[in-house]
Short mmCIF file of C-alpha atoms in Angstrom, two decimals:
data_model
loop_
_atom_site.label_atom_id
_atom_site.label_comp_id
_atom_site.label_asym_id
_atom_site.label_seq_id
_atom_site.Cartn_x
_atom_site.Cartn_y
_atom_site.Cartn_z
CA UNK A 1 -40.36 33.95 121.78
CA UNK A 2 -40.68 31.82 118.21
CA UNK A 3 -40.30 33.84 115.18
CA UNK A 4 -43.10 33.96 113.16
CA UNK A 5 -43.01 33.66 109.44
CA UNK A 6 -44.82 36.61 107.72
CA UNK A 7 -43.94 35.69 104.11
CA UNK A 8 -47.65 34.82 103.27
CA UNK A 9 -48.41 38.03 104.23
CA UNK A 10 -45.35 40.53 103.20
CA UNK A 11 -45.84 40.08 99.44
CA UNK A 12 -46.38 43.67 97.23
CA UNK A 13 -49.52 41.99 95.47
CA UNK A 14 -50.93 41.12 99.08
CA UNK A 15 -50.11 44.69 100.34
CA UNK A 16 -51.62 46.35 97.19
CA UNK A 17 -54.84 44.87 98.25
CA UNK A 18 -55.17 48.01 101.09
CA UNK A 19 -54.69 51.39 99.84
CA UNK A 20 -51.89 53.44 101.72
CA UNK A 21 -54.46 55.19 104.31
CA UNK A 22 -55.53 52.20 105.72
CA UNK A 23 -51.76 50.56 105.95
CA UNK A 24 -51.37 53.71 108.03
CA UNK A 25 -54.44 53.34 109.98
CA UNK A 26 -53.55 49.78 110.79
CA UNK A 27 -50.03 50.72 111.33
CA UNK A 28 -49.42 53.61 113.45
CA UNK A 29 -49.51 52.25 117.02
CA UNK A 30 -46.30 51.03 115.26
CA UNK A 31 -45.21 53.87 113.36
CA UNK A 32 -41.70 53.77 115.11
CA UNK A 33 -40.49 50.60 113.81
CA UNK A 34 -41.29 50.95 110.54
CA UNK A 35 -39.63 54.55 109.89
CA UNK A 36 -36.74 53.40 111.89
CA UNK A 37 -36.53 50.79 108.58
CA UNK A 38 -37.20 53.54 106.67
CA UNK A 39 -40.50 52.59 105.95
CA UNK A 40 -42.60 56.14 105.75
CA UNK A 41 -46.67 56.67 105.81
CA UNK A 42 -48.47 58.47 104.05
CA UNK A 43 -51.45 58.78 101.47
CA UNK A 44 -49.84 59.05 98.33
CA UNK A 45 -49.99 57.17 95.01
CA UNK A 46 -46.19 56.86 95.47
CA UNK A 47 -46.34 54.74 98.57
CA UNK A 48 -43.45 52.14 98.61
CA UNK A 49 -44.89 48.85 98.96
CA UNK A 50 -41.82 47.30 98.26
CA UNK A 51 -40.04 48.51 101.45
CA UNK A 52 -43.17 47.58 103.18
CA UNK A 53 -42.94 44.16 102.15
CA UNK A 54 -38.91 44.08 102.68
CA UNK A 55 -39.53 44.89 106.19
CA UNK A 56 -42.22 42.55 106.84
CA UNK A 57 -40.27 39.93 105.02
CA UNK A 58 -37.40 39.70 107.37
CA UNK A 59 -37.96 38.31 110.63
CA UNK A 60 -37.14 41.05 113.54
CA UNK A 61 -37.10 40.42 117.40
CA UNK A 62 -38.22 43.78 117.60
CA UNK A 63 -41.39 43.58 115.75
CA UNK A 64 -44.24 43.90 118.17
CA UNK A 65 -46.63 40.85 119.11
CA UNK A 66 -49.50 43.17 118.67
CA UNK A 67 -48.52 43.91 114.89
CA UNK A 68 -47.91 39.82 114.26
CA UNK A 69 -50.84 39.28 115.78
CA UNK A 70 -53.01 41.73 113.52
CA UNK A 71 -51.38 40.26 110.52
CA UNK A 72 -52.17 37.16 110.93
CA UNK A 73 -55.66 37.29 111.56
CA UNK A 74 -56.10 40.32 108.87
CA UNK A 75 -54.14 38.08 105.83
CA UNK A 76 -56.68 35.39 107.07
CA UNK A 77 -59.92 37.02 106.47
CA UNK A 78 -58.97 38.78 103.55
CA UNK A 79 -60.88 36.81 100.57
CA UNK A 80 -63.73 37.55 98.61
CA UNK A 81 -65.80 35.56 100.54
CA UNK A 82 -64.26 36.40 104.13
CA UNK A 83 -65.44 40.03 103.21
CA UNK A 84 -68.69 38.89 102.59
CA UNK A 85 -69.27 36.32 105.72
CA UNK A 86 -68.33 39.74 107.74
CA UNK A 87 -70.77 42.05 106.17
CA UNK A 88 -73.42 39.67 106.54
CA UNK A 89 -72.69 38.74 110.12
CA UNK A 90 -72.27 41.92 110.82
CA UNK A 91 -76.01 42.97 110.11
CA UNK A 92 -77.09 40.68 111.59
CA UNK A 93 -76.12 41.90 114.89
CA UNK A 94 -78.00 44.72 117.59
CA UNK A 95 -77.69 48.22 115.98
CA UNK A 96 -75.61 49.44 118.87
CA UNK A 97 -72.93 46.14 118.06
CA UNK A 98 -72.69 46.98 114.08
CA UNK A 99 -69.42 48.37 112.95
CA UNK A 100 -70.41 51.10 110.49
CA UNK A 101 -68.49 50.89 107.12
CA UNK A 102 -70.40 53.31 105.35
CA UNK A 103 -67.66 55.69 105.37
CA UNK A 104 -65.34 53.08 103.18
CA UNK A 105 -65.20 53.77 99.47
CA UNK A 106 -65.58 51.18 97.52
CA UNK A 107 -63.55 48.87 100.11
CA UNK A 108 -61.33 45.96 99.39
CA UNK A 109 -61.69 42.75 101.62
CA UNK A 110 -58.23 43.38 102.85
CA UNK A 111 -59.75 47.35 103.85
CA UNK A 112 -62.96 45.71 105.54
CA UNK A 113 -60.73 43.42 107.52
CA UNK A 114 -58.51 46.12 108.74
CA UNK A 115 -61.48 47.93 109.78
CA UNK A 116 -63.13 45.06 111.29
CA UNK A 117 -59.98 44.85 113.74
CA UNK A 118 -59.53 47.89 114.53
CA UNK A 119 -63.21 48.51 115.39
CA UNK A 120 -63.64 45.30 117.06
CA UNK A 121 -60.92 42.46 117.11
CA UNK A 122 -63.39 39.93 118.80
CA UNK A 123 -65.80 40.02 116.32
CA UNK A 124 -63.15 39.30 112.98
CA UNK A 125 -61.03 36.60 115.87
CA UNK A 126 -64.74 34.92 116.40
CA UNK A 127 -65.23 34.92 112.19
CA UNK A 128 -62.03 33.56 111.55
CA UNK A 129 -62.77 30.59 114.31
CA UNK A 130 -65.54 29.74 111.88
CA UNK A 131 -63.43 29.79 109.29
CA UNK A 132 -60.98 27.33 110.52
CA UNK A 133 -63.39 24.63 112.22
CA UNK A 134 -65.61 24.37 109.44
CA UNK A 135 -63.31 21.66 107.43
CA UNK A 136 -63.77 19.64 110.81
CA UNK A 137 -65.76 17.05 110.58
CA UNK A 138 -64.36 14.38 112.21
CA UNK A 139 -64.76 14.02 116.04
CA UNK A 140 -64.20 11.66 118.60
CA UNK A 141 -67.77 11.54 120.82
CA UNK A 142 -67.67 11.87 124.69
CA UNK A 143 -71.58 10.98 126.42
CA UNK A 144 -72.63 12.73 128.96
CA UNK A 145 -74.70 12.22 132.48
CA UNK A 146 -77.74 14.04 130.90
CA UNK A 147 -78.48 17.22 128.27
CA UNK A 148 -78.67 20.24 130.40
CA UNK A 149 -77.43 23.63 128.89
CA UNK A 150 -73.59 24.62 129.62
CA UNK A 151 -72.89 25.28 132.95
CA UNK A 152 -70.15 28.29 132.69
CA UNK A 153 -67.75 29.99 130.17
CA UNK A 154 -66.41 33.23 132.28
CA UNK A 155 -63.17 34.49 131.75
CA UNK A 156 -62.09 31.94 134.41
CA UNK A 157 -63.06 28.76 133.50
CA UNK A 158 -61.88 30.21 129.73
CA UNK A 159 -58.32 30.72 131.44
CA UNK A 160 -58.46 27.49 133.82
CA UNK A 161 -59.02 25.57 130.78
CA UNK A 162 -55.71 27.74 128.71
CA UNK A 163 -53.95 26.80 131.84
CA UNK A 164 -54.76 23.09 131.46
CA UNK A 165 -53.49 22.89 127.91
CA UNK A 166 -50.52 25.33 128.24
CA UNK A 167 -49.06 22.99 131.53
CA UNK A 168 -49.11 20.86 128.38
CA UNK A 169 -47.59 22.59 125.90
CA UNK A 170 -44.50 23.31 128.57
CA UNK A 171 -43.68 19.83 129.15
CA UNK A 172 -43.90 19.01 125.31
CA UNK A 173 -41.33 21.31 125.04
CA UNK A 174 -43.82 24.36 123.82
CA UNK A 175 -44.52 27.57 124.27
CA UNK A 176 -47.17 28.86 126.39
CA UNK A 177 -49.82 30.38 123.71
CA UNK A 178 -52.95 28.62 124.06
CA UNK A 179 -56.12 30.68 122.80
CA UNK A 180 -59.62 29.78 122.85
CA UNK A 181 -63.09 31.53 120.44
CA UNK A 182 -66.32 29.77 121.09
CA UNK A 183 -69.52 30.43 119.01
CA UNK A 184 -72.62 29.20 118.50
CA UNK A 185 -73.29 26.48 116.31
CA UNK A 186 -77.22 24.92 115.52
CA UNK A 187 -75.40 21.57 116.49
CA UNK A 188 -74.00 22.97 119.74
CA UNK A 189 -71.68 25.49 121.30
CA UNK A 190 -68.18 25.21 118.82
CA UNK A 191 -64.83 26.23 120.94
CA UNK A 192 -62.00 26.92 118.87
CA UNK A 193 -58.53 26.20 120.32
CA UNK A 194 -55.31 27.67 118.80
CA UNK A 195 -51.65 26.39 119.99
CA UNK A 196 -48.51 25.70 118.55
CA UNK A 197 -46.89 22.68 117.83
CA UNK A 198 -43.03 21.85 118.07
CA UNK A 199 -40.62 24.13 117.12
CA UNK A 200 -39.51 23.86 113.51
CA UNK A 201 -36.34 25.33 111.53
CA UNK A 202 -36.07 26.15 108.23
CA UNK A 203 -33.01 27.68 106.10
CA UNK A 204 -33.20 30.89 104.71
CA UNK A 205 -31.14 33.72 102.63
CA UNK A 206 -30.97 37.29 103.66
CA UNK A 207 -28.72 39.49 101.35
CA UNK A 208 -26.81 36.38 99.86
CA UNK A 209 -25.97 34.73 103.32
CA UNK A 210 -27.62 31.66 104.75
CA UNK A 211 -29.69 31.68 108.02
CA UNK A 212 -32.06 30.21 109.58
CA UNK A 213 -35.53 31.12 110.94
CA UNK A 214 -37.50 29.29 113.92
CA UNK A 215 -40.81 29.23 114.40
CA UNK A 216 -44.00 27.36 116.20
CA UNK A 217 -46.31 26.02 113.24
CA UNK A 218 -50.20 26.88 114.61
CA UNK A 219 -52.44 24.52 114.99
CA UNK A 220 -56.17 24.37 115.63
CA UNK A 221 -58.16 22.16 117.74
CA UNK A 222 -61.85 21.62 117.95
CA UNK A 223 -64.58 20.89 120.57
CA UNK A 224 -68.17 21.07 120.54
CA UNK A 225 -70.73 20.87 123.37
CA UNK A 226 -74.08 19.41 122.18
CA UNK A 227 -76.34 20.51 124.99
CA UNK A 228 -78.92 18.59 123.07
CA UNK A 229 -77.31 15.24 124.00
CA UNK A 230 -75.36 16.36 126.43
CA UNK A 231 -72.38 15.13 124.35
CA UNK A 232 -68.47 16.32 123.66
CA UNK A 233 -66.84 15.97 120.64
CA UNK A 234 -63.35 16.86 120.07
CA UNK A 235 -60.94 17.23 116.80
CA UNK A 236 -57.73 17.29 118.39
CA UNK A 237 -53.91 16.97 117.36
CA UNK A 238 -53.52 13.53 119.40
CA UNK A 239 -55.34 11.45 121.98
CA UNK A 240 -53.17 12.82 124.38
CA UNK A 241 -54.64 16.63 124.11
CA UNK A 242 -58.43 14.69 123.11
CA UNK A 243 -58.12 13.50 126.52
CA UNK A 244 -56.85 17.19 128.38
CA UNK A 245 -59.71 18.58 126.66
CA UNK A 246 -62.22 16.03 127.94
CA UNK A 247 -61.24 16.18 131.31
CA UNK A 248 -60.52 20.27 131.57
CA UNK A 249 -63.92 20.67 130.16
CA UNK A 250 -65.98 18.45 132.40
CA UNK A 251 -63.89 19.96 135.64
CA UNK A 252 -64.04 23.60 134.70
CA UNK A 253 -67.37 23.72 132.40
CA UNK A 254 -69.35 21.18 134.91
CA UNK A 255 -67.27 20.38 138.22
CA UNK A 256 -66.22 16.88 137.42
CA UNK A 257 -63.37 15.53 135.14
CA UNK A 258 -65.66 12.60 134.50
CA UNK A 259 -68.87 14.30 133.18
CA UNK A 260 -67.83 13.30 129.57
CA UNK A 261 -67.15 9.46 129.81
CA UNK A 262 -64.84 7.67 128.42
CA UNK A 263 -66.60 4.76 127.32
CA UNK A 264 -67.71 3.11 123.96
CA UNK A 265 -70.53 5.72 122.42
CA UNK A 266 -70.72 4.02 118.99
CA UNK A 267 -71.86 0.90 117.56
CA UNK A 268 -71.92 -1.22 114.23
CA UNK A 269 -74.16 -4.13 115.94
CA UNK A 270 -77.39 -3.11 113.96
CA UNK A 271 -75.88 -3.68 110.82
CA UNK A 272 -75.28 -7.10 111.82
CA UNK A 273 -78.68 -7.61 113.77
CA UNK A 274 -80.83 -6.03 111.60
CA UNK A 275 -79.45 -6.03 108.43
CA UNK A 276 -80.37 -3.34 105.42
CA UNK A 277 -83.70 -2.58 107.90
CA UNK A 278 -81.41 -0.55 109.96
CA UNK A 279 -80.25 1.75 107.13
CA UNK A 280 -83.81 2.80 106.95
CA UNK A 281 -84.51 6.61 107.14
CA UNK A 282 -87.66 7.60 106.00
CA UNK A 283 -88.74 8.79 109.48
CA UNK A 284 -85.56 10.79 109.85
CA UNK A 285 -86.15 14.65 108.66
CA UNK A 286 -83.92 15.41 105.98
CA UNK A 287 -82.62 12.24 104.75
CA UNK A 288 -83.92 10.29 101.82
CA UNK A 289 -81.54 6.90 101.53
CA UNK A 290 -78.57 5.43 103.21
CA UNK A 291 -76.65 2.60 101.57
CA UNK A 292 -73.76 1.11 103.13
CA UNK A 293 -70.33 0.99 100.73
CA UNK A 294 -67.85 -0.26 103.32
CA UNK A 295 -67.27 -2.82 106.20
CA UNK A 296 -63.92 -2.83 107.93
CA UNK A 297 -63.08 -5.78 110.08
CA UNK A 298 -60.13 -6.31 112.77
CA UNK A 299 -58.61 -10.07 112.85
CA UNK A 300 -55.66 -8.96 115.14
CA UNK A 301 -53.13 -11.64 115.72
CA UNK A 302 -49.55 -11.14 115.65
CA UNK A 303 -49.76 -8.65 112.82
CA UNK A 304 -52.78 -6.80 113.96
CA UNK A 305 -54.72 -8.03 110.11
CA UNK A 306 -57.58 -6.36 108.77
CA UNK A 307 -60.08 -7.11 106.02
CA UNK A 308 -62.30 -4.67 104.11
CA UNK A 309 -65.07 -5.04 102.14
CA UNK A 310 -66.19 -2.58 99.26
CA UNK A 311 -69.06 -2.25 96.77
CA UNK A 312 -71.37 0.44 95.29
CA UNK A 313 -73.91 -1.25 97.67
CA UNK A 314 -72.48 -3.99 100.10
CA UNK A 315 -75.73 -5.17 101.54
CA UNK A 316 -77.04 -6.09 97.57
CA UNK A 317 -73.46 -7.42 96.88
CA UNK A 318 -74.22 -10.08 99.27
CA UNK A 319 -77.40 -10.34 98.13
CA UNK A 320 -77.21 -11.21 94.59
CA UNK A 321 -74.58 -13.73 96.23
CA UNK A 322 -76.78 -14.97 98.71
CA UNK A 323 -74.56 -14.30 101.82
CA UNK A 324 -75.15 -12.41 104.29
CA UNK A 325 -73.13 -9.64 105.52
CA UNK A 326 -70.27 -10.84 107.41
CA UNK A 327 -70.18 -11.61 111.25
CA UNK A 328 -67.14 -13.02 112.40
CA UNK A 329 -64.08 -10.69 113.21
CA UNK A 330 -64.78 -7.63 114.96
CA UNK A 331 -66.76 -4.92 112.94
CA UNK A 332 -64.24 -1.90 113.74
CA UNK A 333 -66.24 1.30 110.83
CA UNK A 334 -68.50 1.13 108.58
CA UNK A 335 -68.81 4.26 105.56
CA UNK A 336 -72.36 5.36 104.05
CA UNK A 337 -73.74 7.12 101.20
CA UNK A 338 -75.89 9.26 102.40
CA UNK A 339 -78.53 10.61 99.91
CA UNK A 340 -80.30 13.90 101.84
CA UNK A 341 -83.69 15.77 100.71
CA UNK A 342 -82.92 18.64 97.84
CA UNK A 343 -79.86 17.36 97.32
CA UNK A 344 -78.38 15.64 93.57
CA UNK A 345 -75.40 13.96 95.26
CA UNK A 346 -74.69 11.51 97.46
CA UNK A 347 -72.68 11.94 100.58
CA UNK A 348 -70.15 10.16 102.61
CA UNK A 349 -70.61 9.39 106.44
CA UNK A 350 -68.53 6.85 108.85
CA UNK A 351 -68.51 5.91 112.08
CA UNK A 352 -65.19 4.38 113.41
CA UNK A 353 -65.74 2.61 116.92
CA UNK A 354 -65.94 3.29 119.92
CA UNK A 355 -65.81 7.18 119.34
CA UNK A 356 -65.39 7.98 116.00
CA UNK A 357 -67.38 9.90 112.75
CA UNK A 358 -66.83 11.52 110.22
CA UNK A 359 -69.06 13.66 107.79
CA UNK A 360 -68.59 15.78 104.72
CA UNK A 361 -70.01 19.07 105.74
CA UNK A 362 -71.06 20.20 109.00
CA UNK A 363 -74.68 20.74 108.69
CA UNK A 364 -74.58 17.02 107.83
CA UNK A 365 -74.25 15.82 111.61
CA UNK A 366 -77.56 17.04 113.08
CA UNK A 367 -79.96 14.59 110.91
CA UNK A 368 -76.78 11.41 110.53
CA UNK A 369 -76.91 11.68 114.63
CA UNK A 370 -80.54 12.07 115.19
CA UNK A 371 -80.84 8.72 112.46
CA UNK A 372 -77.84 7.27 114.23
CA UNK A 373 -80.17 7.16 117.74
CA UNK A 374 -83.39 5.84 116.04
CA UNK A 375 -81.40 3.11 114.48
CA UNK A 376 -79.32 2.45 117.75
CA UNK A 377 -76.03 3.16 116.93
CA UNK A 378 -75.42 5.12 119.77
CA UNK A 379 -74.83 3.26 122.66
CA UNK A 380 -77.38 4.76 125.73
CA UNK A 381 -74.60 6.01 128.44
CA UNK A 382 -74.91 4.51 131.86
CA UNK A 383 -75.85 6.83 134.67
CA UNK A 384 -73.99 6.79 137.45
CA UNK A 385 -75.12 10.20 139.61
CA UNK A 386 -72.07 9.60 142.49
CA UNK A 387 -69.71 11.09 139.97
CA UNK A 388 -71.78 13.96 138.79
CA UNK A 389 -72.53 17.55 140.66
CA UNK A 390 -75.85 18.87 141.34
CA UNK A 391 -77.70 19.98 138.76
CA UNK A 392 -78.12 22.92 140.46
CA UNK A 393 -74.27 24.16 138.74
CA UNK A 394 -75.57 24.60 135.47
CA UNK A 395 -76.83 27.36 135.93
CA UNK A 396 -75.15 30.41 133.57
CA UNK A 397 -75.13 30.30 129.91
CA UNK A 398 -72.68 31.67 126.92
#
């Protein structure tokens, strides 16, 4: 197995954060390797976080999975604001699902994380998925056959689909470590996807001599099922995993590798149809003004060339010119400024043909892709019912 780095995490002002009872709490399923390093628990003032931190410091074949594991996800959620995204979440849920930290005194985030997985690892796993997809805003769109609610996530399409992506991993020279959190989303169903990418070395020093350490960077992938649309999008490490995804999650989700087609889902002709009339957005909820910034066009040739065109407003540079927005060479993106209701800034959205956008926050999709239909920049997918199962298969739900 890779050896995992746990400098972010074996540092004496990172330790300090958790008093000595909960460091003992967390770890005394692995009480054994740590005195045999002469690392001792207990509850005292006196506690030697230093040793702690030696121990953790140095990477160790012996060191459990388990305990990695529990690091890793505990350093994660241990900010300010982790601590309180769990408290809230956490009343939000049924009485009998709350974990009760009443009994903490005065706790640190570090102490509420420690709790939180040791009371119920699913539940701070699930928060930190949230964490780590909500920088993703950039997706490549796959239509579907019709909106219908999700057809199945049981444990075995979850592991059919791990399968899929570790048969991957193996022949890329990988381990086999693929893990998968979904949640719910208001824009759709969010699956989380957590595997590591090529082995990487790096020098090190341990007592004066020179080593080495290996290790699997992680990496995260995202997909989202809109069962509004009926839509996948996927933020993935390279077209070559977009398109494992796609397919493992129409087979294993829906019964066909084609539900989510592969075909062009975006495009830019209304800007050159319809001119600034199809940035209007006054009967879209939410949004107050779009202006288009930037036009990218693809010339190809021998040297694949590309022109772009910029300006605080593009449609009024041409304007006060008296041109017209450009239609020759092929209109590849095109980048808003999105003004939205109750809000003092503008901003940015893009959609990259055939598959592409991009947004600034995530809450930003749901009104830029309801505009996006009005206006017809989504491209109606074609039915073709030979290639799709019965409806009858979506059936179960999350």
């Amino acid at each position: 197995m890779a050896t995992v780095k746990l400098s972010r995490f074996a540092r004496v002002d990172v330790l300090r954060q958790a008093r000595p009872k909960w460091l003992r709490k967390l770890f005394e399923p692995h009480e054994s390797f740590f005195t045999d390093r002469g690392v001792v628990f207990d509850e005292s003032e006196e506690f030697d976080y230093e040793k702690l931190a030696e121990v953790l410091a140095k990477p160790d074949p012996d060191m459990d999975d388990k305990l990695i594991e529990a690091l890793f996800f505990i350093h994660e959620m241990s900010k300010d604001e982790d601590m309180g995204r769990i408290l809230d979440e956490n009343n939000k849920r049924p009485a009998g699902e709350q974990i009760s930290f009443d009994f903490l005194d005065a706790p640190t985030a570090m102490e509420v994380a420690i709790q939180t997985w040791l009371t119920d690892r699913s539940f701070l796993e699930e928060k930190h998925a949230e964490q780590k997809v909500s920088s993703r805003r950039s997706f490549q769109t796959y239509p579907s056959h019709k909106p219908e609610p999700l057809a199945k996530f049981d444990a075995d399409a979850k592991a059919k689909i791990i399968n899929r992506v570790d048969d991957w991993l193996v022949k890329m020279k990988r381990e086999r470590n693929t893990r998968i959190v979904s949640f719910n989303n208001p824009d759709g169903i969010w699956f989380m996807i957590r595997h590591g990418l090529p082995f990487r070395r790096e020098g090190s020093i341990d007592k004066g001599q020179s080593g080495a350490v290996y290790f699997q960077p992680e990496h995260f992938d995202v997909v989202v099922y809109d069962p509004d649309t009926g839509d996948l999008r996927i933020n993935a490490e390279n077209d070559k995993v977009t398109e494992i995804y796609r397919k493992a999650f129409g087979s294993f989700l829906f019964g066909s590798e084609d539900r989510f087609q592969k075909i062009d889902q975006f495009s830019l002709d209304p800007l050159l149809e319809q001119g600034e009339k199809s940035l209007v957005c006054s009967d879209t909820p939410g949004l107050e003004k779009i202006t288009l910034k930037e036009a990218a066009y693809y010339w190809g040739g021998n040297h694949n060339e590309m022109e772009i065109r910029k300006a605080d407003d593009l449609f009024a540079a041409y304007r006060d010119r008296k041109l017209e927005l450009p239609n020759h060479g092929r209109l590849i993106s095109a980048t808003f400024d999105v003004k939205f209701d109750n809000v003092k800034t503008t901003r940015s959205f893009t959609i990259r043909l055939p598959r592409g956008t991009k947004f600034q926050r995530d809450e930003d999709g749901m009104a830029l892709y309801n505009w996006m239909r009005k206006r017809g920049f989504i491209v109606k997918p074609i039915e073709d019912d030979e290639i799709f199962p019965d409806a009858d298969m979506a059936t179960a739900s999350i």
